[in-house]
CSV table of C-alpha atoms and ligand atoms in Angstrom, one decimal:
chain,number,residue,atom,x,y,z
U,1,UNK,CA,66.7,-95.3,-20.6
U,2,UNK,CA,63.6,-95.6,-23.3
U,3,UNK,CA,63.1,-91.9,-24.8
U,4,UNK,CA,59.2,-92.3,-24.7
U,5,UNK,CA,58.8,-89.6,-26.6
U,6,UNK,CA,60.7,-91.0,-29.6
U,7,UNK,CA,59.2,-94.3,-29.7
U,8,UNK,CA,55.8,-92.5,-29.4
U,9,UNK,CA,56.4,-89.5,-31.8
U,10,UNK,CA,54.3,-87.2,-29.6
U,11,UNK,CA,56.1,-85.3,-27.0
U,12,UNK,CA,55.4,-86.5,-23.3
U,13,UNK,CA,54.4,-84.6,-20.8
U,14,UNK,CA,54.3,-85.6,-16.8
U,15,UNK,CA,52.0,-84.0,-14.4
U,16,UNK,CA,51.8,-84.7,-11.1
U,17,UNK,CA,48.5,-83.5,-8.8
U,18,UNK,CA,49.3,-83.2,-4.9
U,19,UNK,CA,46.2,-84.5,-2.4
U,20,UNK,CA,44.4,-81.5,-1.9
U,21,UNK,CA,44.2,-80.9,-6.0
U,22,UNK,CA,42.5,-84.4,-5.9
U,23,UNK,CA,40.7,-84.3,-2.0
U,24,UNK,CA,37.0,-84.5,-3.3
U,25,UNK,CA,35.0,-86.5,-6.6
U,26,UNK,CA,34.5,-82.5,-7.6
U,27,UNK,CA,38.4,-81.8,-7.7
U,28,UNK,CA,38.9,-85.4,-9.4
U,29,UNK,CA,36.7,-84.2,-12.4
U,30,UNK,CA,38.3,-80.9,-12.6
U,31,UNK,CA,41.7,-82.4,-12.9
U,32,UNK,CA,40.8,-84.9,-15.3
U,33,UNK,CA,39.3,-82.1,-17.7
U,34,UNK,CA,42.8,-80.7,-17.3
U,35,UNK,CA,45.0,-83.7,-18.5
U,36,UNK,CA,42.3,-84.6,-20.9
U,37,UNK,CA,42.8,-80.7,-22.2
U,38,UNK,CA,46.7,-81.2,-22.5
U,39,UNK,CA,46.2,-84.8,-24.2
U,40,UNK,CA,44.4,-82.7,-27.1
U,41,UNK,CA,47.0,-80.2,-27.8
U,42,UNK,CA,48.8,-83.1,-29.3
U,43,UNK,CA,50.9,-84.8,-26.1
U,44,UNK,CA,51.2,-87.9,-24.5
U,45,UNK,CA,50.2,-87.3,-20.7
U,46,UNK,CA,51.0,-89.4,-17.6
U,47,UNK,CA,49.5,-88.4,-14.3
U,48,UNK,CA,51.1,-89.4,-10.8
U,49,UNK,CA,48.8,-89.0,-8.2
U,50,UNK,CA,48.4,-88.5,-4.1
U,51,UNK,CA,46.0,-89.7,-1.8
U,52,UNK,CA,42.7,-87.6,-1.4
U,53,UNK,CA,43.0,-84.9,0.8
U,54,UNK,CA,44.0,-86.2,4.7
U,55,UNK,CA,43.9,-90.0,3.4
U,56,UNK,CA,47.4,-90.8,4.2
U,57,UNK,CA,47.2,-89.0,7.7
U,58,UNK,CA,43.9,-90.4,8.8
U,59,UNK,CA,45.8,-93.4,7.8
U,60,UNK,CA,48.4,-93.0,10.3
U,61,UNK,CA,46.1,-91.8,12.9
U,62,UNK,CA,44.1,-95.0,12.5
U,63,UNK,CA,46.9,-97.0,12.9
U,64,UNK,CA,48.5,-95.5,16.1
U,65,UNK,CA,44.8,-96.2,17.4
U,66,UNK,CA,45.7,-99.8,17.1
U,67,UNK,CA,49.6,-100.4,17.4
U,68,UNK,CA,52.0,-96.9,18.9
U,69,UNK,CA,55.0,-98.7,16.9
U,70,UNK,CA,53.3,-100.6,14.0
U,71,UNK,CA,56.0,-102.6,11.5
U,72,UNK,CA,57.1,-100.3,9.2
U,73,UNK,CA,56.0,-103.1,6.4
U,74,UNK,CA,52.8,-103.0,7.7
U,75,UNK,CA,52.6,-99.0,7.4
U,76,UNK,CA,53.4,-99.3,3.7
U,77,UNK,CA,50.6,-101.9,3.0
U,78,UNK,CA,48.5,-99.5,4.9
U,79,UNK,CA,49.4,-96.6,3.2
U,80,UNK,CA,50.2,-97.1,-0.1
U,81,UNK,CA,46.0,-98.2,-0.5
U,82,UNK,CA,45.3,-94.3,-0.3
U,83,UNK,CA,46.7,-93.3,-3.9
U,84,UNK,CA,44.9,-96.5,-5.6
U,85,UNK,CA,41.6,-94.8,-4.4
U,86,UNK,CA,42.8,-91.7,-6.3
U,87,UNK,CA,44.5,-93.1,-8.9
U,88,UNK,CA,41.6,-95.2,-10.1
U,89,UNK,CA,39.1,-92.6,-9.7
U,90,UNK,CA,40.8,-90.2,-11.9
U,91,UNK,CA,41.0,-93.0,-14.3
U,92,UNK,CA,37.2,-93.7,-14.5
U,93,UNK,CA,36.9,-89.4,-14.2
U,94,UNK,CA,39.2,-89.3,-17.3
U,95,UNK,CA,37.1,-91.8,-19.2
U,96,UNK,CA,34.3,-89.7,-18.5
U,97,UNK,CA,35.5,-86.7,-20.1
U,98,UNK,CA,35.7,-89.1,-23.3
U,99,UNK,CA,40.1,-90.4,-23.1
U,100,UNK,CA,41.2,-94.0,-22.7
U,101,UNK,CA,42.5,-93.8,-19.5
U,102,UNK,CA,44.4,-96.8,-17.8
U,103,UNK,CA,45.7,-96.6,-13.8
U,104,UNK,CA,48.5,-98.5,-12.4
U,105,UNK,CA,50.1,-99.2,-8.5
U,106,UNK,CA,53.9,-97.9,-8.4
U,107,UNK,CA,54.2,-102.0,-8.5
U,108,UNK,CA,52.5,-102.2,-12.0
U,109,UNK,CA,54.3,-99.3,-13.4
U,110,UNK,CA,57.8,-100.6,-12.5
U,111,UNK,CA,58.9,-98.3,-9.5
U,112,UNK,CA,60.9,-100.7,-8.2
U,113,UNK,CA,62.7,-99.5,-4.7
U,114,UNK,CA,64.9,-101.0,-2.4
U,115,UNK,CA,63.5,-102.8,1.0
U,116,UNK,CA,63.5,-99.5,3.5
U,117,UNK,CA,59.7,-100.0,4.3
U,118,UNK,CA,58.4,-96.3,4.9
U,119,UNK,CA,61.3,-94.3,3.5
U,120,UNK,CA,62.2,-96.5,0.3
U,121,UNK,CA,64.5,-95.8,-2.1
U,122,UNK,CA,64.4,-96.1,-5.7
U,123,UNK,CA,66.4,-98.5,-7.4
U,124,UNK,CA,65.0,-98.2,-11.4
U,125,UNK,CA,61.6,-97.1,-13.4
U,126,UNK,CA,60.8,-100.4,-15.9
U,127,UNK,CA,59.0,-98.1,-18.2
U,128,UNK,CA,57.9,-100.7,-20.8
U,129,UNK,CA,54.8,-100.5,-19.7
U,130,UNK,CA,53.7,-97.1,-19.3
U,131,UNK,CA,55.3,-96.8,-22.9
U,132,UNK,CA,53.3,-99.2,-24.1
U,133,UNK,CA,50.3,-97.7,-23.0
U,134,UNK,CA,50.8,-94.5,-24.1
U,135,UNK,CA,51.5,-95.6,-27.9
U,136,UNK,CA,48.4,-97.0,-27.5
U,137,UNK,CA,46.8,-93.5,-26.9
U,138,UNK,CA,46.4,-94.1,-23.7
U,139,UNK,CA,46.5,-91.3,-20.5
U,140,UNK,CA,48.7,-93.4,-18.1
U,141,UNK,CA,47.6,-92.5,-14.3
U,142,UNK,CA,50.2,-94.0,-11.7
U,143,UNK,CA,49.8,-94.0,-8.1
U,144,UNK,CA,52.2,-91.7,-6.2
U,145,UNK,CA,54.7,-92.5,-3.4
U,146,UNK,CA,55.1,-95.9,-3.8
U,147,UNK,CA,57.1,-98.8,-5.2
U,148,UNK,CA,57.9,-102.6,-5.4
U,149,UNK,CA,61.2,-104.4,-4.4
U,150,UNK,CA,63.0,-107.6,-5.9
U,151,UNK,CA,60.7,-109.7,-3.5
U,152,UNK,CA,57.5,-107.8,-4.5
U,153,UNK,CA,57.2,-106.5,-1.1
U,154,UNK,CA,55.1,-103.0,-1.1
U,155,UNK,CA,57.0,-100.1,-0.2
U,156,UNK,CA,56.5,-96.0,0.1
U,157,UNK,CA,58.9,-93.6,-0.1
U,158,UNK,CA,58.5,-91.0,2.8
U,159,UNK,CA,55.5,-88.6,3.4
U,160,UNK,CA,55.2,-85.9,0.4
U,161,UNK,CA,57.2,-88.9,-1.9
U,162,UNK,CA,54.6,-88.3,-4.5
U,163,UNK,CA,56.8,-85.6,-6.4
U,164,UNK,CA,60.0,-88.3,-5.7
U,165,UNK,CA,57.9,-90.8,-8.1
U,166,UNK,CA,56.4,-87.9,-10.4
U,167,UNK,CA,60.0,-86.8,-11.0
U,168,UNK,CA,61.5,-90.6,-11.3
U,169,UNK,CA,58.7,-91.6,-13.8
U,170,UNK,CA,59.4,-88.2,-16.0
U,171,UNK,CA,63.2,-89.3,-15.6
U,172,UNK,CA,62.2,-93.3,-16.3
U,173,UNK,CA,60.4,-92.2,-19.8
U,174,UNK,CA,62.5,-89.4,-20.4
U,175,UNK,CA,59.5,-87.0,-20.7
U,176,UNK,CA,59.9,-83.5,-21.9
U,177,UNK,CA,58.2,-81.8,-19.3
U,178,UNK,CA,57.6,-82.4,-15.7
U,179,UNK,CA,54.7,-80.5,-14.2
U,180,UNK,CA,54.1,-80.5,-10.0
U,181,UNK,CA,50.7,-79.5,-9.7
U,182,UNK,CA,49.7,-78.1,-6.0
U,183,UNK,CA,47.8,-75.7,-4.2
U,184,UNK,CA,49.9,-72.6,-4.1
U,185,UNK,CA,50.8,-71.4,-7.6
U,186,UNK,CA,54.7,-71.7,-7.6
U,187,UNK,CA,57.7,-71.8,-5.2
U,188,UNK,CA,57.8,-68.5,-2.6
U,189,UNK,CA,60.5,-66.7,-1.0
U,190,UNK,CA,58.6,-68.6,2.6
U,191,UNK,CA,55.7,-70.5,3.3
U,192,UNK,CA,52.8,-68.2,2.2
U,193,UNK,CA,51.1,-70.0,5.3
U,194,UNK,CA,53.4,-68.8,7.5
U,195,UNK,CA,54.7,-65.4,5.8
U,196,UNK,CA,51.9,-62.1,4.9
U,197,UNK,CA,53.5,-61.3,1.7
U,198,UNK,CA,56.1,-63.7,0.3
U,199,UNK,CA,57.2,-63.4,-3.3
U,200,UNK,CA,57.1,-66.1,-6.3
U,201,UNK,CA,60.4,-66.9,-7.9
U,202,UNK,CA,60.3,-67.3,-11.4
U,203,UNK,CA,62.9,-69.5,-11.3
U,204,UNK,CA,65.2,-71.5,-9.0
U,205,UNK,CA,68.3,-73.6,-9.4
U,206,UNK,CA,68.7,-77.4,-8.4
U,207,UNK,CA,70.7,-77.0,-5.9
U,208,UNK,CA,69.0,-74.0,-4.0
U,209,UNK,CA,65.8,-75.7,-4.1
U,210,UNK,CA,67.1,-79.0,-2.9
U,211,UNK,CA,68.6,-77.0,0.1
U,212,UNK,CA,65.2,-75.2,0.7
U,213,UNK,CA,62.9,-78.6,0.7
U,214,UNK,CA,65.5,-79.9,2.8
U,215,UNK,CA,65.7,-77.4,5.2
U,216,UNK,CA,61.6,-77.7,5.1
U,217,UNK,CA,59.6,-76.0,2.3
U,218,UNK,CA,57.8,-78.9,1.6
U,219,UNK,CA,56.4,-77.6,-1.8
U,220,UNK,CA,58.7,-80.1,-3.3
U,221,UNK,CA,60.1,-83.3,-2.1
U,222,UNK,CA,63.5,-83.0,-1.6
U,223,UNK,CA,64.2,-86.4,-3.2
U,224,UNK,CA,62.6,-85.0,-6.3
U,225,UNK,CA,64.6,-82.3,-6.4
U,226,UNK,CA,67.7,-84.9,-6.5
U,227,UNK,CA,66.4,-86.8,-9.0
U,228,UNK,CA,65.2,-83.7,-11.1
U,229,UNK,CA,69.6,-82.3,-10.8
U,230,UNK,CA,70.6,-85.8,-11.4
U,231,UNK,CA,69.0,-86.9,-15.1
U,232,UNK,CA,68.7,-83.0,-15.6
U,233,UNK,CA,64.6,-82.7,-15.6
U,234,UNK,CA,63.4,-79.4,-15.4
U,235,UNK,CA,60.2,-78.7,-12.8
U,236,UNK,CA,57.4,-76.9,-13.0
U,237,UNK,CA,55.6,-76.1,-10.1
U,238,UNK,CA,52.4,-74.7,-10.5
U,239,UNK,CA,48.3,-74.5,-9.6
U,240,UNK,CA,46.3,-77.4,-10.2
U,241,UNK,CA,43.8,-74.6,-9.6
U,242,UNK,CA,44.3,-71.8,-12.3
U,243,UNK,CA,46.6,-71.2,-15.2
U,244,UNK,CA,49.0,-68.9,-13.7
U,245,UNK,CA,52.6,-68.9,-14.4
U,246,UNK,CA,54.4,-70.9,-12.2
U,247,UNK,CA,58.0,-71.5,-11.0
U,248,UNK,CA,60.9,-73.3,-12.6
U,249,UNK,CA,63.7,-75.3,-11.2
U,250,UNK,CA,66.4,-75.8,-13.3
U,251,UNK,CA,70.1,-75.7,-13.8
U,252,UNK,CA,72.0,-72.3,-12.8
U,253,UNK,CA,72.9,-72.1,-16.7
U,254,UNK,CA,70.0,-72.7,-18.0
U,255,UNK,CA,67.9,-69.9,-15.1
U,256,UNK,CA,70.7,-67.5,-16.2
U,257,UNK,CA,70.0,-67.8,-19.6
U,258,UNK,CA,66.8,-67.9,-20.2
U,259,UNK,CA,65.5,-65.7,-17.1
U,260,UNK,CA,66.2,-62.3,-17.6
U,261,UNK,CA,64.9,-60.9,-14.4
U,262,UNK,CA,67.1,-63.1,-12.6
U,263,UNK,CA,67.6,-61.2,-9.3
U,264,UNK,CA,71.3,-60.6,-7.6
U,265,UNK,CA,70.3,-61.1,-4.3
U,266,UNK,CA,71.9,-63.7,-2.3
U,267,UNK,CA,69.3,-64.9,0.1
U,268,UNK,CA,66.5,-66.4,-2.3
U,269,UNK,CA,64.5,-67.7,0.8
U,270,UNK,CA,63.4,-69.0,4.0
U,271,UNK,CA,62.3,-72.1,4.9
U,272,UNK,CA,61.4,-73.8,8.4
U,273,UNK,CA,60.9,-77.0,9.6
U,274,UNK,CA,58.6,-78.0,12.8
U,275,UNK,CA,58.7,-81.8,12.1
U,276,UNK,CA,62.3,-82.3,14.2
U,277,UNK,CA,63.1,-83.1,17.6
U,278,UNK,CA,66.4,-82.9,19.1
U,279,UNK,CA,68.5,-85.4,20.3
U,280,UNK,CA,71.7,-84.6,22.8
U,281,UNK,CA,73.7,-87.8,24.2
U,282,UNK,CA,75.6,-85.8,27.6
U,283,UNK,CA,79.3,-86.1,28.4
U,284,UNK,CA,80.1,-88.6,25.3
U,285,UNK,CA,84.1,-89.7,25.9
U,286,UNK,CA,86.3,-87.5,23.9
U,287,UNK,CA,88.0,-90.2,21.8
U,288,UNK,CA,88.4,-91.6,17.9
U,289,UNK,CA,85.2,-93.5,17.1
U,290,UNK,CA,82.8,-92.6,19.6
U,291,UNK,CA,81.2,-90.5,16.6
U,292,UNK,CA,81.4,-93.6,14.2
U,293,UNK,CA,79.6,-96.0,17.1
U,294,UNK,CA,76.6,-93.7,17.6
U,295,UNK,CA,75.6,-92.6,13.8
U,296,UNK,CA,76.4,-96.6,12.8
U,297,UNK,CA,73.6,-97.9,15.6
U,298,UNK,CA,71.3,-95.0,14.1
U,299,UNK,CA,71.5,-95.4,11.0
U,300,UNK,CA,70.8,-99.2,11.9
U,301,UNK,CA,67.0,-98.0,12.8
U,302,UNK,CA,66.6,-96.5,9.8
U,303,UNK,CA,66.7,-92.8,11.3
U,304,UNK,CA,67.0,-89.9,9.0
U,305,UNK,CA,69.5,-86.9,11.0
U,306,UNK,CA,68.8,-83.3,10.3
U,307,UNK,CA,71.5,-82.1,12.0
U,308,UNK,CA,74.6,-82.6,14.0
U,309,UNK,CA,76.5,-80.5,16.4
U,310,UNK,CA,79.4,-81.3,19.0
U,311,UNK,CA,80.2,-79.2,21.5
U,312,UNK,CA,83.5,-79.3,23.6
U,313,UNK,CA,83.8,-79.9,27.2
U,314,UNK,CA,87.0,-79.6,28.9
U,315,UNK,CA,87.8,-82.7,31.1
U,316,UNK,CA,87.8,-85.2,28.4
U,317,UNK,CA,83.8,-85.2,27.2
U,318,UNK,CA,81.9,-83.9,24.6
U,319,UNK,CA,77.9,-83.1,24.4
U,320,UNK,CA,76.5,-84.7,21.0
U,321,UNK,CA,73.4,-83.4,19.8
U,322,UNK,CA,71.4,-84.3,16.6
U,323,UNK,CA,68.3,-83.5,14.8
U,324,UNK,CA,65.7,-86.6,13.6
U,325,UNK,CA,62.4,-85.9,11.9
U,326,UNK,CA,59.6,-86.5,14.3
U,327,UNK,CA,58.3,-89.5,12.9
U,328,UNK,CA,61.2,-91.1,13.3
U,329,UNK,CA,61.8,-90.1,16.6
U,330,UNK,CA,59.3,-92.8,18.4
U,331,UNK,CA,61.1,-96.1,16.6
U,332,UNK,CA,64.6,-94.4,18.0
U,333,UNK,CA,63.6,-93.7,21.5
U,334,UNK,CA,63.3,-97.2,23.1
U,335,UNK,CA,67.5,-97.8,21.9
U,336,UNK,CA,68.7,-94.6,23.0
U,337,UNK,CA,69.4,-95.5,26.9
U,338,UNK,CA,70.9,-98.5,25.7
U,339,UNK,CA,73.1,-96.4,22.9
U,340,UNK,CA,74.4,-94.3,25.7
U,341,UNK,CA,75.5,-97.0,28.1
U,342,UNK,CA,77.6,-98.4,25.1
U,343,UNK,CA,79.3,-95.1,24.4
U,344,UNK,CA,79.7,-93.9,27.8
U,345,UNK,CA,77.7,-91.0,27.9
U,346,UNK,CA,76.2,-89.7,31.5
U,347,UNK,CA,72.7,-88.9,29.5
U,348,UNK,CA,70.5,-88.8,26.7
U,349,UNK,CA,68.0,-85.5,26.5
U,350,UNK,CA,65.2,-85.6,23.9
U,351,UNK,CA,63.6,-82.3,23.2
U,352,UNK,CA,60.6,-82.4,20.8
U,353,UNK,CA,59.8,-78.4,21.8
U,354,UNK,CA,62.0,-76.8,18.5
U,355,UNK,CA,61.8,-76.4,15.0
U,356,UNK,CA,64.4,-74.9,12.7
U,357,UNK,CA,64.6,-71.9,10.4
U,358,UNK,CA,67.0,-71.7,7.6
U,359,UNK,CA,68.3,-69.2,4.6
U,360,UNK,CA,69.0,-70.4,1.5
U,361,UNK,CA,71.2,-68.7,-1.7
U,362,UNK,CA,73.8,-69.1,-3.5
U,363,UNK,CA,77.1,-67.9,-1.7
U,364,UNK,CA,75.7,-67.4,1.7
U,365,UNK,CA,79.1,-68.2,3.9
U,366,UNK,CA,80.6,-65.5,1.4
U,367,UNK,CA,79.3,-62.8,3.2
U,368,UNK,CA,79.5,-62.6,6.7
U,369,UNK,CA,76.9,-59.9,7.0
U,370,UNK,CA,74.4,-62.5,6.1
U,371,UNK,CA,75.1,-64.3,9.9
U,372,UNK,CA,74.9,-61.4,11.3
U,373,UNK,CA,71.9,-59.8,10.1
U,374,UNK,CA,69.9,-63.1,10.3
U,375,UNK,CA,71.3,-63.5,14.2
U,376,UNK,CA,70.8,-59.8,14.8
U,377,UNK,CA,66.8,-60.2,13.6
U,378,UNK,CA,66.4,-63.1,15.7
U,379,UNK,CA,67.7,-61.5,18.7
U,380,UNK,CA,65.6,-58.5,17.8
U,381,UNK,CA,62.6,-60.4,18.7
U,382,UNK,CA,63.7,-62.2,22.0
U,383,UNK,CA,64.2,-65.5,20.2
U,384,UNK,CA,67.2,-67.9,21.5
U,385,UNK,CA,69.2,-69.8,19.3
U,386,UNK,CA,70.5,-73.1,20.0
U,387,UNK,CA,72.6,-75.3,17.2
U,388,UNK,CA,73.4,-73.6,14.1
U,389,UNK,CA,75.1,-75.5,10.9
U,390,UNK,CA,75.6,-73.7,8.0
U,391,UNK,CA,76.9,-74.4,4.0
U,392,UNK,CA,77.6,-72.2,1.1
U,393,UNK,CA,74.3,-72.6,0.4
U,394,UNK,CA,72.4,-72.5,3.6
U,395,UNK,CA,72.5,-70.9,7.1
U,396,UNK,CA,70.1,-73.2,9.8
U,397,UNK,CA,69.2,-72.5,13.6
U,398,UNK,CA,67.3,-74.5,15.8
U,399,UNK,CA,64.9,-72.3,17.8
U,400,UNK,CA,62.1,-72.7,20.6
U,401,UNK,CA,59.0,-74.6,18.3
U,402,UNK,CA,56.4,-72.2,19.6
U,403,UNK,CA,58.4,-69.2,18.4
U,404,UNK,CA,59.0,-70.7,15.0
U,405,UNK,CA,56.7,-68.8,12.8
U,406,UNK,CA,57.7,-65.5,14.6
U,407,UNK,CA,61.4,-66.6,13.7
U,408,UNK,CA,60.5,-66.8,9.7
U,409,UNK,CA,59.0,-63.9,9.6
U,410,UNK,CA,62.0,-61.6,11.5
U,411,UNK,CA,63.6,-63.2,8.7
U,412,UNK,CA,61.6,-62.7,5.8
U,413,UNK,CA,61.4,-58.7,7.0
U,414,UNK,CA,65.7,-58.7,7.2
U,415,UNK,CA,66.2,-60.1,3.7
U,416,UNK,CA,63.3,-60.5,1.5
U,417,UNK,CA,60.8,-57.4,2.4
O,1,ADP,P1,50.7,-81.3,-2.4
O,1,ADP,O1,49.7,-82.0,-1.6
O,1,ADP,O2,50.2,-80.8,-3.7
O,1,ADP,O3,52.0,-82.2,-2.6
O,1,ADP,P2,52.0,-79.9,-0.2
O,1,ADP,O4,51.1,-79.5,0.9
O,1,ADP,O5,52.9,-81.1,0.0
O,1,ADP,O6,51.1,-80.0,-1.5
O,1,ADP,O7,52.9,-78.7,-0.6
O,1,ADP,C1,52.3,-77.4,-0.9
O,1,ADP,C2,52.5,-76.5,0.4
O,1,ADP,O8,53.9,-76.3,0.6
O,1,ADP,C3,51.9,-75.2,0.3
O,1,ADP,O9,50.5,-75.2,0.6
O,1,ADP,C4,52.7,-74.3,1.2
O,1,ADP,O10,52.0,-74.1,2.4
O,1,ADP,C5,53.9,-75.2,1.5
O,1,ADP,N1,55.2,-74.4,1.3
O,1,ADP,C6,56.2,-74.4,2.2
O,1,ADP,N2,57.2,-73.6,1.8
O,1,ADP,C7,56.8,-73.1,0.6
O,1,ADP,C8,57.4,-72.2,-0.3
O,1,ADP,N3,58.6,-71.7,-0.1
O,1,ADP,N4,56.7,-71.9,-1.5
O,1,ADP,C9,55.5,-72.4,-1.7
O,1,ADP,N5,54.9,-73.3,-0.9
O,1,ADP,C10,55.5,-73.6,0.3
O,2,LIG,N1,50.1,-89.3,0.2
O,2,LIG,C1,51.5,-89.2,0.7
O,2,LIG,C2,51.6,-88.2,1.8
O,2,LIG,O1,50.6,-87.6,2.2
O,2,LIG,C3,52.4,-88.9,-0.4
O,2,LIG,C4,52.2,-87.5,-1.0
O,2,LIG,O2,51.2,-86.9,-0.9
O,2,LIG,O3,53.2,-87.0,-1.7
O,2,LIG,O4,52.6,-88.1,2.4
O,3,MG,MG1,53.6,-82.6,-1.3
């Protein structure tokens, strides 16, 4: 890995501005006086950007107006042209404000993924370039979200993959800081959309933020949050709006250490998910490999499963039932008949009407209390429960969509109020 910072002798500092920090020409020239304003105090900046505003989704919109399954390659060349517009313009914005400023496609900046059109992955960063740019004195700005395989076929990496390539970059040059810059000032206990009064955490580990933008919290990427534990990058997340103090993600050690007002509470948040639908395959023959047949054939269309929970029948049959993301949902559908004449189950049952709500802490299984208080609040308001999967780190339930938000908030109330 190339220590930018070394070769450059200035320490380097990633920021990464989310779509609605960048959605009009106004916001553009307020973020540029911001990087241009951390470029004086002496550092090296790079910038990885999102698409403007409701870019990408007006994207998608437009395209289900012309195709209801478009090729996944084609989505990528479709949707990896919203963070040029972005990325560009903050270039000429920066200029403006009086900095060399150079832009780059993930291609040009050496994100280079594997072939996974829509939900890439990444393989390596070929800084070189980027490096070079910054000895120069150069602010780098690098389109968000998207990469470049072997084949130089354009790829994306999954809606809100901006952070995944802010984070990969910061890894890539080995920059000191890496700085998520959004429109709430830090990571909360829930959603502020969602929840009245949340609170901000000062800090949170790897591996209970990774659990919470798994589980839904979609402040972060969860892929970020991977990559972040992985090459050990600590995360700031933060306004792009004001200065306040924001949150950090780090290592346990390094939270306990340096955070004094680490709290001992077990349950550090909530988080909910509405994107899911809910797959169940009826009366699946009880025998060894059924399991292995259906995940193998799914995993063959690329789907990405939340969730999985078998529940025994007597007479020889077992109910399956599974959690995808939404989007993924309508490229799955068409096989699913055919999946369940090959494995022998009576039916399949898709249910697009729940979400799920989750807990997240450290050391959740360790106290049964938890389970019960967060069944006992759900009950309280006349909210079913249907699968439930649960971790040392997590407790999820899958619950009627429409009473969702009513679910986080029972929630919030029982642990965090
Ligand atoms: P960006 O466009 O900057 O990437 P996102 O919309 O992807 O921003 O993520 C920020 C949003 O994440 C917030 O507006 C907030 O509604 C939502 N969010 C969900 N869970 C949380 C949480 N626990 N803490 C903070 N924000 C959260
Ligand atoms: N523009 C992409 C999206 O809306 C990526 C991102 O914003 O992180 O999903
Ligand atoms: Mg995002």
């Amino acid at each position: 890995m190339i220590k930018a910072a070394e070769k450059i002798g200035r320490p380097v500092v990633l920021q990464k501005y989310g779509g609605t920090s960048v959605a009009t020409a106004e916001h553009i020239r307020r973020v540029a006086q911001r990087v241009v304003a951390r470029k004086r105090e002496g550092n090296a900046v790079v910038v990885v950007v999102s698409a403007m505003g409701k870019t990408t989704d007006q994207l998608v919109s437009l395209s289900r107006e012309i195709n209801q399954r478009p090729p996944w390659r084609e989505m990528d060349m479709l949707l990896h042209a919203g963070e040029i517009i972005s990325a560009s313009l903050l270039a000429m914005a920066i200029e403006k404000e009086g900095e060399p400023a150079i832009s780059f496609t993930g291609a040009q900046a050496g994100m280079i993924t594997d072939a996974s059109h829509t939900r890439a992955r990444i393989q390596r960063v070929q800084a070189d370039r980027i490096v070079e740019d910054l000895g120069r004195g150069r602010i780098v700005v690098i389109t968000g979200f998207q990469g470049i395989t072997a084949d130089h076929e354009v790829t994306t990496l999954g809606r809100g993959g901006s952070d995944t390539s802010a984070v990969a970059f910061a890894a890539g040059i080995g920059a000191n800081e890496c700085e998520i810059l959004t429109d709430v000032d830090g990571v909360y206990t829930a959603d502020p959309r969602v929840v009245e009064n949340p609170r901000k955490l000062g800090w949170c580990s790897y591996d209970e933020m990774l659990e919470m933008a798994s589980l839904g919290a979609r402040v972060l990427h969860s892929r970020s949050v991977e990559i972040a534990r992985r090459f050990d990058v600590p995360l700031l997340v933060a306004s792009s709006f004001h200065e306040a103090a924001g949150t950090w993600i780090c290592s346990k050690e390094r939270g306990e250490k340096e955070f004094s007002d680490m709290e001992t509470v077990s349950v550090r948040g909530v988080a909910h998910n509405s994107n899911v639908a809910k797959i169940s395959l009826v009366d699946v023959p009880d025998h060894p490999g059924v399991a292995a047949g259906i995940f193998t054939t799914l995993s063959r269309y690329n789907v990405q499963i939340l969730l999985i929970v078998q529940a025994e029948h007597r007479g020889g049959a077992n109910d399956i039932s599974f959690l995808v993301s939404a989007e993924t949902l309508v490229h799955v559908e068409p096989h699913l008949h055919d999946l369940a004449k090959e494995i022998g189950a009576s039916r399949v049952v898709i249910d697009d009407q729940v979400g799920t709500v989750s807990i997240v802490g450290d050391g959740i299984q360790s106290d049964p209390s938890i389970a019960a208080r967060m069944f006992s609040s759900l009950a309280k308001e006349g909210i079913n429960i249907d699968l439930i999967s649960s971790s040392n780190l997590m407790l999820a339930c899958a619950v009627p969509k429409k009473r969702l938000e009513d679910a986080v908030r029972a929630i919030h109330r029982e642990f965090l109020e």
